[in-house]
PDB file of C-alpha atoms in Angstrom:
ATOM      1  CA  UNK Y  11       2.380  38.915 -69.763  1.00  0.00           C
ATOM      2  CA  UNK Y  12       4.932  36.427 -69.077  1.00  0.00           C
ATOM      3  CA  UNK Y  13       5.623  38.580 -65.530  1.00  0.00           C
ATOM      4  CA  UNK Y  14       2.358  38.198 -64.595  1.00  0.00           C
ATOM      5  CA  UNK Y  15       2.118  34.589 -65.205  1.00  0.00           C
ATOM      6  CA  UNK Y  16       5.395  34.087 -63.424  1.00  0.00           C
ATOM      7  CA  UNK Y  17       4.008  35.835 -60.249  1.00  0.00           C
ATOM      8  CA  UNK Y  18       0.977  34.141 -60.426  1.00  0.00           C
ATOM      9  CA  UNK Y  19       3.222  30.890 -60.547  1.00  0.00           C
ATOM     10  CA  UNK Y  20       4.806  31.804 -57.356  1.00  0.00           C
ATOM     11  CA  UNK Y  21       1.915  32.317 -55.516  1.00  0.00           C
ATOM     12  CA  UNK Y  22       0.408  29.363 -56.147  1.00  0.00           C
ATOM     13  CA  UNK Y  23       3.614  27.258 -55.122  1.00  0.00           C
ATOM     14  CA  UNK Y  24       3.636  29.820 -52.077  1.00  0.00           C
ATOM     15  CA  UNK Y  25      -0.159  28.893 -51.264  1.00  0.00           C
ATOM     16  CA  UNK Y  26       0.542  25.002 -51.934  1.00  0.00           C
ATOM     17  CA  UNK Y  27       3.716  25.113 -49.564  1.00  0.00           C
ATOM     18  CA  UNK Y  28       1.618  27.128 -46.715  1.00  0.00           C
ATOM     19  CA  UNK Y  29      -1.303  24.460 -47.272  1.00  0.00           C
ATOM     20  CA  UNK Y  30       1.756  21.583 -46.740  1.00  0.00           C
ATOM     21  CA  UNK Y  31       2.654  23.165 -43.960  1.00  0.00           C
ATOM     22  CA  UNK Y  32      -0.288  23.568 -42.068  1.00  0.00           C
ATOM     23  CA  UNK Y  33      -1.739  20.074 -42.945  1.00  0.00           C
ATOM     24  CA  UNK Y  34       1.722  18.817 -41.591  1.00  0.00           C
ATOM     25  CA  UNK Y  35       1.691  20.552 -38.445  1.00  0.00           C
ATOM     26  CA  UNK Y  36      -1.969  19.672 -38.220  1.00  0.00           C
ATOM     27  CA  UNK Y  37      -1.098  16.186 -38.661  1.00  0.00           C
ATOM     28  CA  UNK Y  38       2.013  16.253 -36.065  1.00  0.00           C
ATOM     29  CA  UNK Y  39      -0.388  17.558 -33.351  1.00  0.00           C
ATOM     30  CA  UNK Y  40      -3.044  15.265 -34.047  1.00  0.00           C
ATOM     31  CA  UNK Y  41      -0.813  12.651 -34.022  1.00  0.00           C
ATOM     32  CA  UNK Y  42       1.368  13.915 -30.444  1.00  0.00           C
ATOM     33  CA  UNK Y  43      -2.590  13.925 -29.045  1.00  0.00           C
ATOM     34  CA  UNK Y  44      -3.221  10.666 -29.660  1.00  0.00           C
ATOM     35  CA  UNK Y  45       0.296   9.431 -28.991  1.00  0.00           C
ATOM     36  CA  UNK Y  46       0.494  11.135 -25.819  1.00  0.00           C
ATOM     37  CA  UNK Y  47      -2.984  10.171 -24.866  1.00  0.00           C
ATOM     38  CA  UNK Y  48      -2.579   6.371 -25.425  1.00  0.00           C
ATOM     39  CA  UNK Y  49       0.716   6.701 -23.358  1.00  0.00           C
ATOM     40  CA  UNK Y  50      -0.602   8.380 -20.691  1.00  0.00           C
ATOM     41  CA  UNK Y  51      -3.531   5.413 -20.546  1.00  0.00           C
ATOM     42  CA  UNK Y  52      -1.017   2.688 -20.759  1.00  0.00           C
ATOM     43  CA  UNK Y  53       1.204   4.242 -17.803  1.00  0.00           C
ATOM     44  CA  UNK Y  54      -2.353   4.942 -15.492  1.00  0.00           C
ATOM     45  CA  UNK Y  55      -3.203   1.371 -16.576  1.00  0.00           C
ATOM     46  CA  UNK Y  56       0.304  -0.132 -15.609  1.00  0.00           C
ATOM     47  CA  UNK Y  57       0.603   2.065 -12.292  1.00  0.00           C
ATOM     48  CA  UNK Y  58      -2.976   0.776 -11.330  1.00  0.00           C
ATOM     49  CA  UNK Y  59      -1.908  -2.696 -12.395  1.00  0.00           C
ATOM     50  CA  UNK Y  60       0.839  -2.926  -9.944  1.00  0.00           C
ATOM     51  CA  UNK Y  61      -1.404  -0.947  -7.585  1.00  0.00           C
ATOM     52  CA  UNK Y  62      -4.012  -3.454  -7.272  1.00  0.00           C
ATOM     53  CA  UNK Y  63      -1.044  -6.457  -7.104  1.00  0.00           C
ATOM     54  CA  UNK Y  64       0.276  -4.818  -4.139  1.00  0.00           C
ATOM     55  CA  UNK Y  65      -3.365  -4.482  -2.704  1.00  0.00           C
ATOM     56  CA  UNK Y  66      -3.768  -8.239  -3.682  1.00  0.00           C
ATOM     57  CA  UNK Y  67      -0.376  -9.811  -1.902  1.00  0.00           C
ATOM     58  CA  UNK Y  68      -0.976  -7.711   0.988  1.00  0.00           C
ATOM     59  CA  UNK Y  69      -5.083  -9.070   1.739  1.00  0.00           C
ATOM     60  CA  UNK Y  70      -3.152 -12.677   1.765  1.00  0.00           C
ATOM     61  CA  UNK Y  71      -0.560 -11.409   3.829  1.00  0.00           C
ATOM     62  CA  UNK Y  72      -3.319  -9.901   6.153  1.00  0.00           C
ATOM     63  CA  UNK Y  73      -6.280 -13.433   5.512  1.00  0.00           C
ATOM     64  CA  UNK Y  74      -2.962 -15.646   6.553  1.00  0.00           C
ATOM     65  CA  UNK Y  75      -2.649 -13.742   9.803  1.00  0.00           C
ATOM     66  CA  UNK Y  76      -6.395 -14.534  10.547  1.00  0.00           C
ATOM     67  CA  UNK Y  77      -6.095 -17.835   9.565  1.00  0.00           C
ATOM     68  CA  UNK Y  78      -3.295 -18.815  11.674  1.00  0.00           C
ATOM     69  CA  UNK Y  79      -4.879 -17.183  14.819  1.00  0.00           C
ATOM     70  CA  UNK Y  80      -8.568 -18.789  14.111  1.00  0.00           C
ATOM     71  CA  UNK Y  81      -6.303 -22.264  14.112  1.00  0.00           C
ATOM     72  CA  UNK Y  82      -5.093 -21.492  17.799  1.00  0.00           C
ATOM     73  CA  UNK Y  83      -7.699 -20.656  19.255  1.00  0.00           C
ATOM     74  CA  UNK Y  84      -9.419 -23.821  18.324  1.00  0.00           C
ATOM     75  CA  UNK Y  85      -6.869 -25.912  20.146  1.00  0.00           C
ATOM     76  CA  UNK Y  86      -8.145 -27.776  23.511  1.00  0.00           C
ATOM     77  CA  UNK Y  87      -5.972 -25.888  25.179  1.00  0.00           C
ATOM     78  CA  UNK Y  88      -7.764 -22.280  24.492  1.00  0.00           C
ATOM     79  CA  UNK Y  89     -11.055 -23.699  24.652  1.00  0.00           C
ATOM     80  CA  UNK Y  90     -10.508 -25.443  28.017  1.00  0.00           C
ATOM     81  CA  UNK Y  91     -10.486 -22.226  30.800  1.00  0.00           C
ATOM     82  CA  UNK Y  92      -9.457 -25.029  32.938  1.00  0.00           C
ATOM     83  CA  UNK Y  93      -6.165 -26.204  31.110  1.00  0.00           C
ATOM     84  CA  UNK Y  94      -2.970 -25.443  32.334  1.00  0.00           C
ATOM     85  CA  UNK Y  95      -1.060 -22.541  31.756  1.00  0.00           C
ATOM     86  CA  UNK Y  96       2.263 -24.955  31.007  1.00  0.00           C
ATOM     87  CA  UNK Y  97      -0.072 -26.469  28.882  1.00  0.00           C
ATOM     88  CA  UNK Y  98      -1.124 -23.331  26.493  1.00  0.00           C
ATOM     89  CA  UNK Y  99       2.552 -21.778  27.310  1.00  0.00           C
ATOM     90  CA  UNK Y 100       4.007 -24.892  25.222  1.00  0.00           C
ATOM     91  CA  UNK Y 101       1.092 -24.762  22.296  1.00  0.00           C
ATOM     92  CA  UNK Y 102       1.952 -21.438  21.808  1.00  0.00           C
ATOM     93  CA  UNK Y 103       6.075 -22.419  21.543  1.00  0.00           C
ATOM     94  CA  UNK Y 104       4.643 -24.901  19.281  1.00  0.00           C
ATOM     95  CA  UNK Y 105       2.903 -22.487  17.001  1.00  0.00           C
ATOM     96  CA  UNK Y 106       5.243 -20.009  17.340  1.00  0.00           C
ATOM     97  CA  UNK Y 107       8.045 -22.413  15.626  1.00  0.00           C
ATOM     98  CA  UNK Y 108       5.605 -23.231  12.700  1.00  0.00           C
ATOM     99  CA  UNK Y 109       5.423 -19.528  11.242  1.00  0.00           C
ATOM    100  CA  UNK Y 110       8.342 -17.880  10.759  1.00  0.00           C
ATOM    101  CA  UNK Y 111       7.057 -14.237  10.842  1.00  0.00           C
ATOM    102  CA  UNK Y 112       5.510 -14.688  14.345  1.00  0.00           C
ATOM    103  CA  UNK Y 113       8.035 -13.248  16.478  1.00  0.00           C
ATOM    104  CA  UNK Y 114       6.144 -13.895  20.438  1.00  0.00           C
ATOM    105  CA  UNK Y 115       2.470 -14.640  21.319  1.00  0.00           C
ATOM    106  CA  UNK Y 116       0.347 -14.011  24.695  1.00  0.00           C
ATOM    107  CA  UNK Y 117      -2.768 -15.141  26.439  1.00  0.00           C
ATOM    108  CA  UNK Y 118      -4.468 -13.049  29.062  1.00  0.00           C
ATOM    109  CA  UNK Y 119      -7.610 -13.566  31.100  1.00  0.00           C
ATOM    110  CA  UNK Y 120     -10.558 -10.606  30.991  1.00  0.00           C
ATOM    111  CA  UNK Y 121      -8.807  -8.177  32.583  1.00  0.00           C
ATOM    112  CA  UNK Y 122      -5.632  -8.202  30.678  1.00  0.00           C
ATOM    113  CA  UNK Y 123      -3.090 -10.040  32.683  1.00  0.00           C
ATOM    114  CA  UNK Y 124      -0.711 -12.370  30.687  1.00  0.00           C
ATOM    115  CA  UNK Y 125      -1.793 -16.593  32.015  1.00  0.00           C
ATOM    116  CA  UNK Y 126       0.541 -18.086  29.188  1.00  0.00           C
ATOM    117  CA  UNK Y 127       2.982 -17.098  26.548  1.00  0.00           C
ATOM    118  CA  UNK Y 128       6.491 -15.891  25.423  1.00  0.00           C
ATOM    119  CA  UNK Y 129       8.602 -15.147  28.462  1.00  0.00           C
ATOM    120  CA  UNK Y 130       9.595 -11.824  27.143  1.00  0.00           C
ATOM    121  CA  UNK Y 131       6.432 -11.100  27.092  1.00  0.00           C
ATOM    122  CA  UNK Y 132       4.905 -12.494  30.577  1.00  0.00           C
ATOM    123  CA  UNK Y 133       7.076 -10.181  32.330  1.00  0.00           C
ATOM    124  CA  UNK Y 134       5.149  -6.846  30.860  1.00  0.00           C
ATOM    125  CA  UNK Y 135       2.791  -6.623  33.495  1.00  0.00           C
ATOM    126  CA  UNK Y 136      -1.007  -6.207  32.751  1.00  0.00           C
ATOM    127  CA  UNK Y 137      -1.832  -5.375  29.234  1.00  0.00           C
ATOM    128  CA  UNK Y 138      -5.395  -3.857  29.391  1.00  0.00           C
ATOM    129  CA  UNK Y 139      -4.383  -0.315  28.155  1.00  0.00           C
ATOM    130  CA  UNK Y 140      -2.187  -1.470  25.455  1.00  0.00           C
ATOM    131  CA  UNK Y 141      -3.791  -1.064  22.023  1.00  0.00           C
ATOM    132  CA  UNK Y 142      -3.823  -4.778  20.780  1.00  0.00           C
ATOM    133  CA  UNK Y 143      -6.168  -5.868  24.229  1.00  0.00           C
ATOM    134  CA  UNK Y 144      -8.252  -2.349  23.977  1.00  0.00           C
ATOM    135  CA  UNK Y 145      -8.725  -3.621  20.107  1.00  0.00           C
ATOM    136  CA  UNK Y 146      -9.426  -7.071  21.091  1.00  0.00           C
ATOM    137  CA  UNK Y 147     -12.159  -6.720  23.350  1.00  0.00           C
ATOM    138  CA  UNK Y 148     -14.681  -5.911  20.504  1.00  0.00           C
ATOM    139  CA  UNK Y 149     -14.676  -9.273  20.489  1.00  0.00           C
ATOM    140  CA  UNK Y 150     -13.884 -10.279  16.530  1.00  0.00           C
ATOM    141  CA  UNK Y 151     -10.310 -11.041  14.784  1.00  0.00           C
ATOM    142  CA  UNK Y 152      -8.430  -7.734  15.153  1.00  0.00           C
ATOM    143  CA  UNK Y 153      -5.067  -6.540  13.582  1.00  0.00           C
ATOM    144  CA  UNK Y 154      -3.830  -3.767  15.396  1.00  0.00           C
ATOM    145  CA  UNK Y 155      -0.414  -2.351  13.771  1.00  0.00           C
ATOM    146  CA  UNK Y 156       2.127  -1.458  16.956  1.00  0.00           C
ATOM    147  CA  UNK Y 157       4.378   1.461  16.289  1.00  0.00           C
ATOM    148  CA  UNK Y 158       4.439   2.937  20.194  1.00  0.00           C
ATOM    149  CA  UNK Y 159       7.844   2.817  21.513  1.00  0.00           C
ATOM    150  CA  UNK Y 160       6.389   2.233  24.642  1.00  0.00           C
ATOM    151  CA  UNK Y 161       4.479  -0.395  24.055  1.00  0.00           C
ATOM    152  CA  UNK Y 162       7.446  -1.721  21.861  1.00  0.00           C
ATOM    153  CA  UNK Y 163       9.389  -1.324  24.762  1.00  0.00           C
ATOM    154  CA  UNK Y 164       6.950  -3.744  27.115  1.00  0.00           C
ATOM    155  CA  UNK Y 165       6.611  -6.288  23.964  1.00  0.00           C
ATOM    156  CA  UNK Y 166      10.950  -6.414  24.050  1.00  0.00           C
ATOM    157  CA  UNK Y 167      10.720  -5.350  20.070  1.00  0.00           C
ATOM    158  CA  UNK Y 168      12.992  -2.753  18.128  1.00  0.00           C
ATOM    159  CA  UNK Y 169      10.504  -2.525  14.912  1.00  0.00           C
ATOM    160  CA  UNK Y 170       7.030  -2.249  14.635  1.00  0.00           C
ATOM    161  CA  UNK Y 171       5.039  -5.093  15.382  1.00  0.00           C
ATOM    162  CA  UNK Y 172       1.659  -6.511  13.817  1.00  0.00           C
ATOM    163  CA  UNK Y 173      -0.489  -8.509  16.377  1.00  0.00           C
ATOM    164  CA  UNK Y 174      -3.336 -10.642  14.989  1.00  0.00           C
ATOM    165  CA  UNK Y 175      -5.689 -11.258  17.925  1.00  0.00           C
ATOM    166  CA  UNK Y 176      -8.954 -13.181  18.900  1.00  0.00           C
ATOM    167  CA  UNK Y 177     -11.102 -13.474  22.054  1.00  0.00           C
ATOM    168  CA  UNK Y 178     -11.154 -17.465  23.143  1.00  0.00           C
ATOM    169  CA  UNK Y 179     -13.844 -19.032  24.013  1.00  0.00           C
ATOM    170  CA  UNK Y 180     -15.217 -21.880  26.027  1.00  0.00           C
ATOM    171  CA  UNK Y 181     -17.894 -24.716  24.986  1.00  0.00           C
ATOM    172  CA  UNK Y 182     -20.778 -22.547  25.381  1.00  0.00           C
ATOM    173  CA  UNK Y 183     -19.311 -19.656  23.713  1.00  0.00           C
ATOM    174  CA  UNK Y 184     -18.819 -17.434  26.408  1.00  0.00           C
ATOM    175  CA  UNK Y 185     -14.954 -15.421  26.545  1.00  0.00           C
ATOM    176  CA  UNK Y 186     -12.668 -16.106  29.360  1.00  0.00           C
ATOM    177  CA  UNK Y 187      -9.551 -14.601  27.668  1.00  0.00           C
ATOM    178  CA  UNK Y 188      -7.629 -12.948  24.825  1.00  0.00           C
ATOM    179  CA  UNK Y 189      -4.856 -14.403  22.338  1.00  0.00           C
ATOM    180  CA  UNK Y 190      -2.841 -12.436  20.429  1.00  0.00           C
ATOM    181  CA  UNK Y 191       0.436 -13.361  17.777  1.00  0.00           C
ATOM    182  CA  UNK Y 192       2.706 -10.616  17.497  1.00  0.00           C
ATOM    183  CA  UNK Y 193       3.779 -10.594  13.781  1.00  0.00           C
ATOM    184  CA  UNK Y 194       6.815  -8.847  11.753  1.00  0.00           C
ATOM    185  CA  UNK Y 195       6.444  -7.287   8.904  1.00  0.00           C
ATOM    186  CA  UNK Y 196       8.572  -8.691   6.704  1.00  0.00           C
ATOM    187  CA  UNK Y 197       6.117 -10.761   4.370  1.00  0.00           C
ATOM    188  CA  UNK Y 198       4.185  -7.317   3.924  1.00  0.00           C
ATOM    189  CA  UNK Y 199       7.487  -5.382   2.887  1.00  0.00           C
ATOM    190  CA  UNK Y 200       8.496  -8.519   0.622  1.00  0.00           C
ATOM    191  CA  UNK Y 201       4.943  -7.722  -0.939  1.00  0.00           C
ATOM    192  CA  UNK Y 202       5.641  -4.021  -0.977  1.00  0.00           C
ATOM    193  CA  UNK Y 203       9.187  -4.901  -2.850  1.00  0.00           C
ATOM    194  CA  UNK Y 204       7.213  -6.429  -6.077  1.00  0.00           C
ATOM    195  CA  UNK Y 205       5.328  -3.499  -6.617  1.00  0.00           C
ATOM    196  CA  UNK Y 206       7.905  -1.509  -8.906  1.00  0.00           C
ATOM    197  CA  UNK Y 207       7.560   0.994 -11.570  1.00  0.00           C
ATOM    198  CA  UNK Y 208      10.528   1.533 -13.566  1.00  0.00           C
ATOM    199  CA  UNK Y 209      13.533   3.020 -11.219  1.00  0.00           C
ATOM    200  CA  UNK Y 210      12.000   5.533  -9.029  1.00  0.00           C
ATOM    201  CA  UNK Y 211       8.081   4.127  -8.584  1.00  0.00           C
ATOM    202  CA  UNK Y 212       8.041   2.619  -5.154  1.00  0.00           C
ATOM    203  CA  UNK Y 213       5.135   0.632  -3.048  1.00  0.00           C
ATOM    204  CA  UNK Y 214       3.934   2.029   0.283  1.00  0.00           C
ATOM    205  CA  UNK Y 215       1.527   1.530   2.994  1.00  0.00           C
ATOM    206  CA  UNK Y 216      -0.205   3.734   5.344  1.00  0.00           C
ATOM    207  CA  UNK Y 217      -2.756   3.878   7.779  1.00  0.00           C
ATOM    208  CA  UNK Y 218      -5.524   6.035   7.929  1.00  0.00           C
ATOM    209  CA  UNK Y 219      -3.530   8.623  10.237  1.00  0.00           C
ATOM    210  CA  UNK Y 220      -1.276   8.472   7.187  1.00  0.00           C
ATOM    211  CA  UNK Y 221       1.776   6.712   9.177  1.00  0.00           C
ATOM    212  CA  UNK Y 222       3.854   4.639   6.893  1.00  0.00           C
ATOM    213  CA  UNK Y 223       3.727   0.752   7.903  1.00  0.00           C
ATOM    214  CA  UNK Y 224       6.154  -0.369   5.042  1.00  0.00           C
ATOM    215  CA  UNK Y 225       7.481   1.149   1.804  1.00  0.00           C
ATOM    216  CA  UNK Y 226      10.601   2.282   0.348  1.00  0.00           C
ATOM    217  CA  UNK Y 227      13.118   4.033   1.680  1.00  0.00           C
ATOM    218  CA  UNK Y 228      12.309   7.368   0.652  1.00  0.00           C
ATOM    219  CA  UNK Y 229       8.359   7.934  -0.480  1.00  0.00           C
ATOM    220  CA  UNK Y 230       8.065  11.879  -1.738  1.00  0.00           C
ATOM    221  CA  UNK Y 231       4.639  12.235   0.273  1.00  0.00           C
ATOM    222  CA  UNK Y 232       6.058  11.166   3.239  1.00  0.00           C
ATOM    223  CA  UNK Y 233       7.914  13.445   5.757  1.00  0.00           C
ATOM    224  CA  UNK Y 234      10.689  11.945   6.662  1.00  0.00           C
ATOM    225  CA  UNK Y 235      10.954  13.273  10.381  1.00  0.00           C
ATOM    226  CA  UNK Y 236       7.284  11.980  11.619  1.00  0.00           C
ATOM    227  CA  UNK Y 237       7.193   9.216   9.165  1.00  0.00           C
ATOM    228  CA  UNK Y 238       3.965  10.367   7.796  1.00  0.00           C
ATOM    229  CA  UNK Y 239       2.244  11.782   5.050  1.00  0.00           C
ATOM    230  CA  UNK Y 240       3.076  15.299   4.890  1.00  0.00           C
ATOM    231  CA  UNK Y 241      -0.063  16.712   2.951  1.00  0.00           C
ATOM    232  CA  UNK Y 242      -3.328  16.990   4.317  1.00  0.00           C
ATOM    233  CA  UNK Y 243      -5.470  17.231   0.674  1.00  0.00           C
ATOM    234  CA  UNK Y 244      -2.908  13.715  -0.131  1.00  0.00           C
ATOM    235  CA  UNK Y 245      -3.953  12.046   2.979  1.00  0.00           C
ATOM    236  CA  UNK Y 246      -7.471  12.957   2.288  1.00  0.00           C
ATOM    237  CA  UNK Y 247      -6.921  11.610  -1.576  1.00  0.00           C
ATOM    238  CA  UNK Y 248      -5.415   8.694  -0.299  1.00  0.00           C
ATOM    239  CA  UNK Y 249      -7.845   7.782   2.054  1.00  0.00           C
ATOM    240  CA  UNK Y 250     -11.267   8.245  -0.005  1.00  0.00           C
ATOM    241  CA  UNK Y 251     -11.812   4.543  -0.091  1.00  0.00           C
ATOM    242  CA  UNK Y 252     -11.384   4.430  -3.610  1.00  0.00           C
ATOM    243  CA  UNK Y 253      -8.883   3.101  -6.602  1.00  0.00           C
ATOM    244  CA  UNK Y 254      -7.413   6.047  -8.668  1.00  0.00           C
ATOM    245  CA  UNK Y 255      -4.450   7.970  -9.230  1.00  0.00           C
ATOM    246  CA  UNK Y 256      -3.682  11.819  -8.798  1.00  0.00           C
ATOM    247  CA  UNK Y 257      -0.802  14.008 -10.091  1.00  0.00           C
ATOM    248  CA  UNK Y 258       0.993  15.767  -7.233  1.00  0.00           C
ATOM    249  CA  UNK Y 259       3.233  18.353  -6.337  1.00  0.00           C
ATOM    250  CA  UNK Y 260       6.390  18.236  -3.835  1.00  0.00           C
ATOM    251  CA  UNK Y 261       9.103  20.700  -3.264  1.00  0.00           C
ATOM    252  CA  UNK Y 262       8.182  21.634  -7.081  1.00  0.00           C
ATOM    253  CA  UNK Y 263       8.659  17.979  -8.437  1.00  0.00           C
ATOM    254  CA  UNK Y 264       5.474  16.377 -10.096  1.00  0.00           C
ATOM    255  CA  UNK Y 265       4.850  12.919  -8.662  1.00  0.00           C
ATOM    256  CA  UNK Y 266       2.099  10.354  -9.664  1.00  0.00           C
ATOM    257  CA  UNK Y 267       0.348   8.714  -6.870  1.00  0.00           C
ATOM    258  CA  UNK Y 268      -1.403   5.971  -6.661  1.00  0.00           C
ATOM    259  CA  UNK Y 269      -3.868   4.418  -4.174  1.00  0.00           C
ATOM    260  CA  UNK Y 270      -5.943   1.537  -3.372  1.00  0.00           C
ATOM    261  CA  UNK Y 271      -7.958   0.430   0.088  1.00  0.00           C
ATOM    262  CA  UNK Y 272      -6.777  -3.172   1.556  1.00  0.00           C
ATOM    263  CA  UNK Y 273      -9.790  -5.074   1.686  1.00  0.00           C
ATOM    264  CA  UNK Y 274      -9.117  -8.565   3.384  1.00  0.00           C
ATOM    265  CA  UNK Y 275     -11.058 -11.317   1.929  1.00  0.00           C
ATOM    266  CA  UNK Y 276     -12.405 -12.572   5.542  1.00  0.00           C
ATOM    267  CA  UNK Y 277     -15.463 -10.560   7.015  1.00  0.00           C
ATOM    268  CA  UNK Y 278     -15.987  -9.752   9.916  1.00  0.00           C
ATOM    269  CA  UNK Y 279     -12.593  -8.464  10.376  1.00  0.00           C
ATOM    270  CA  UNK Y 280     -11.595  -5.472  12.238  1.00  0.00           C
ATOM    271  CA  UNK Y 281      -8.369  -2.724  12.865  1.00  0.00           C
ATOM    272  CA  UNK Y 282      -7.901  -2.469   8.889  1.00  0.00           C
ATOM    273  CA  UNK Y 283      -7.887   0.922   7.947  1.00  0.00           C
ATOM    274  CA  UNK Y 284      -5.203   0.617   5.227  1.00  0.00           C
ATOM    275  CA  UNK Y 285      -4.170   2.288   1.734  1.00  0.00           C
ATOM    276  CA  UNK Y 286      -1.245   0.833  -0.619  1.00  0.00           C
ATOM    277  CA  UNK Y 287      -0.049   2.382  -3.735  1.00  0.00           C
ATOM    278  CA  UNK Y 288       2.597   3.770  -6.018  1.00  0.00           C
ATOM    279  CA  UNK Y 289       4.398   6.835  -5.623  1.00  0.00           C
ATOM    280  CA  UNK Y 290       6.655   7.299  -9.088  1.00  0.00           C
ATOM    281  CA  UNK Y 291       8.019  10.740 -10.713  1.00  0.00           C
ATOM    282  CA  UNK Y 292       6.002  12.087 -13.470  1.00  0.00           C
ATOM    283  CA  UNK Y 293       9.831  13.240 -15.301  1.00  0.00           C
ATOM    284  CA  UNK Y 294      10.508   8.966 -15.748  1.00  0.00           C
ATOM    285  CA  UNK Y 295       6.579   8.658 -15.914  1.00  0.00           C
ATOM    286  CA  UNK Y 296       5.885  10.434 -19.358  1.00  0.00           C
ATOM    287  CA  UNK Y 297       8.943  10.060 -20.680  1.00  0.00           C
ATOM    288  CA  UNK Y 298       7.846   8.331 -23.319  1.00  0.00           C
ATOM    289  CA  UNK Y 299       5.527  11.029 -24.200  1.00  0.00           C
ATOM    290  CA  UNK Y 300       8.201  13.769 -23.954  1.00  0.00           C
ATOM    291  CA  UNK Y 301      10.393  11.224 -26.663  1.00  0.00           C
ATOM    292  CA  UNK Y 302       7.487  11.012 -28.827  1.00  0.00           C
ATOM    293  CA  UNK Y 303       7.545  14.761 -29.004  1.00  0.00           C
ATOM    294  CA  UNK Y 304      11.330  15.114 -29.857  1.00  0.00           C
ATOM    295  CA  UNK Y 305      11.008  12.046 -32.791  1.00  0.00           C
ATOM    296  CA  UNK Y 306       7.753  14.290 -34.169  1.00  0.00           C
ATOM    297  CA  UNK Y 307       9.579  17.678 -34.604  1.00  0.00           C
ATOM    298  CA  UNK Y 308      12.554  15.817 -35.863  1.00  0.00           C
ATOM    299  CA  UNK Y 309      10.085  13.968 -38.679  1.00  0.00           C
ATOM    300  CA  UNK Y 310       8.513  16.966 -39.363  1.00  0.00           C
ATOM    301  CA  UNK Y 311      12.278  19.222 -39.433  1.00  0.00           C
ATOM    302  CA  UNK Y 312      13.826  16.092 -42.128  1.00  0.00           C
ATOM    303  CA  UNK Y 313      10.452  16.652 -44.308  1.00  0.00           C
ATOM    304  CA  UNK Y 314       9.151  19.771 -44.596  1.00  0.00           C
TER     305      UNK Y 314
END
């Protein structure tokens, strides 16, 4: 009799001890779920955080740039087609000295040949097939990003330049030339700079070819030869028009990628076709999530 009840005994405790066990490990998933889900919503949160920051510095970078070339072209000077070309040649050395990003400016007539403006620039020849004038004759403020080494070449410029341009127009409204400010882009990169995740989440912008305007030094996505992005389905991701996040693959490492249109605040604006985001490895990413895991199993190993 005793036997029995001493078997009985130890099946019991064996039972309780499998029950302990399985409402333990039940308990360490459900908790990893939830802990892994929350992270994973605070990092998407953060990464969209930063996303839209980068989105906002860069429309001010972009509504300063229309600003400034809305003031010029309401100087006598540019609404006079009968003033001097000394004349608008010295307001634009003015205005050039007032902003420090605005490396040379031009004014042409209709047809694209240079009246007034920096002398590096006056000795280009006609600029009617060069893509700021093509962009400028739809007649509304146009940024048109300048990465063409020959057209870099003409405007005496190593790096790419940003011109900001604007038809001008007389008292009854009718256009007898084109202004444009050729900008750097430094003020964009400094934007570009604050938006940093941890140590390997970088900012970038790109166009909607997918050529990089600023970023880091070395973005994942883009291929470092033709400075673009090197994926097709990314580009396409990138450029949907809309705020989100994917999970990618390159050369086998996971990546998270962020993206977000530039929408400028002033309407009527043209030649902005633009997408910033973050680009940050998925390894420094979750690691939180990957930590949680080790601190479970070691709860659950000092425990059970």
């Amino acid at each position: 009799m005793g036997f029995f009840q001493k078997d009985l005994r130890l099946k019991i405790t064996s039972l309780l001890l499998l029950l302990i066990l399985l409402f333990s490990a039940a308990a360490i998933g459900i908790s990893y779920a939830l802990a892994s889900e929350m992270m994973r919503h605070n990092i998407n949160d953060s990464t969209l955080t930063v996303t839209k920051l980068a989105r906002g510095l860069l429309s001010v970078a972009i509504d300063r740039r229309f600003a400034r070339i809305r003031l010029i072209t309401s100087y006598p000077e540019f609404r006079n087609p009968k003033s001097s070309a000394d004349d608008k040649t010295r307001s634009i050395k003015l205005f050039l000295e007032t902003w420090p990003i605005a490396s040379k400016a031009v004014f042409t007539d209709t047809n694209g040949t240079p009246q007034a403006g920096s002398s590096e620039i006056m000795s280009a020849g006609n600029m009617s097939r060069m893509k700021w004038f093509r962009n400028a004759q739809i007649a509304l403020l146009v940024l048109s990003y300048i990465d063409s080494p020959a057209e870099l070449q003409r405007l005496s410029s190593s790096e790419p330049l940003l011109a900001v341009s604007s038809p001008t127009r007389d008292e009854y409204g009718q256009i007898f030339g084109y202004i444009a400010i050729f900008t750097t882009l430094d003020d964009i990169k400094n934007a570009l700079s604050v938006a940093k995740v941890g140590k390997t989440g970088v900012g970038y912008l790109v166009d909607s070819s997918g050529s990089l305007m600023a970023g880091g030094q070395s973005i994942p996505i883009i291929d470092k030869k033709t400075g673009k992005v090197d994926s097709t389905d990314v580009l396409t991701t990138i450029t949907s028009g809309e705020t989100g996040m994917e999970t990618i693959r390159v050369q086998r490492k996971s990546f998270i990628v962020s993206f977000s249109p530039v929408e400028p605040g002033i309407e009527r604006s043209v030649g902005i076709d633009w997408y910033t985001g973050i680009v940050m490895d998925s390894k420094e990413a979750y690691a939180p999530v990957h930590r949680i895991t080790v601190y479970l199993l070691l709860i659950s190993i000092i425990f059970l």
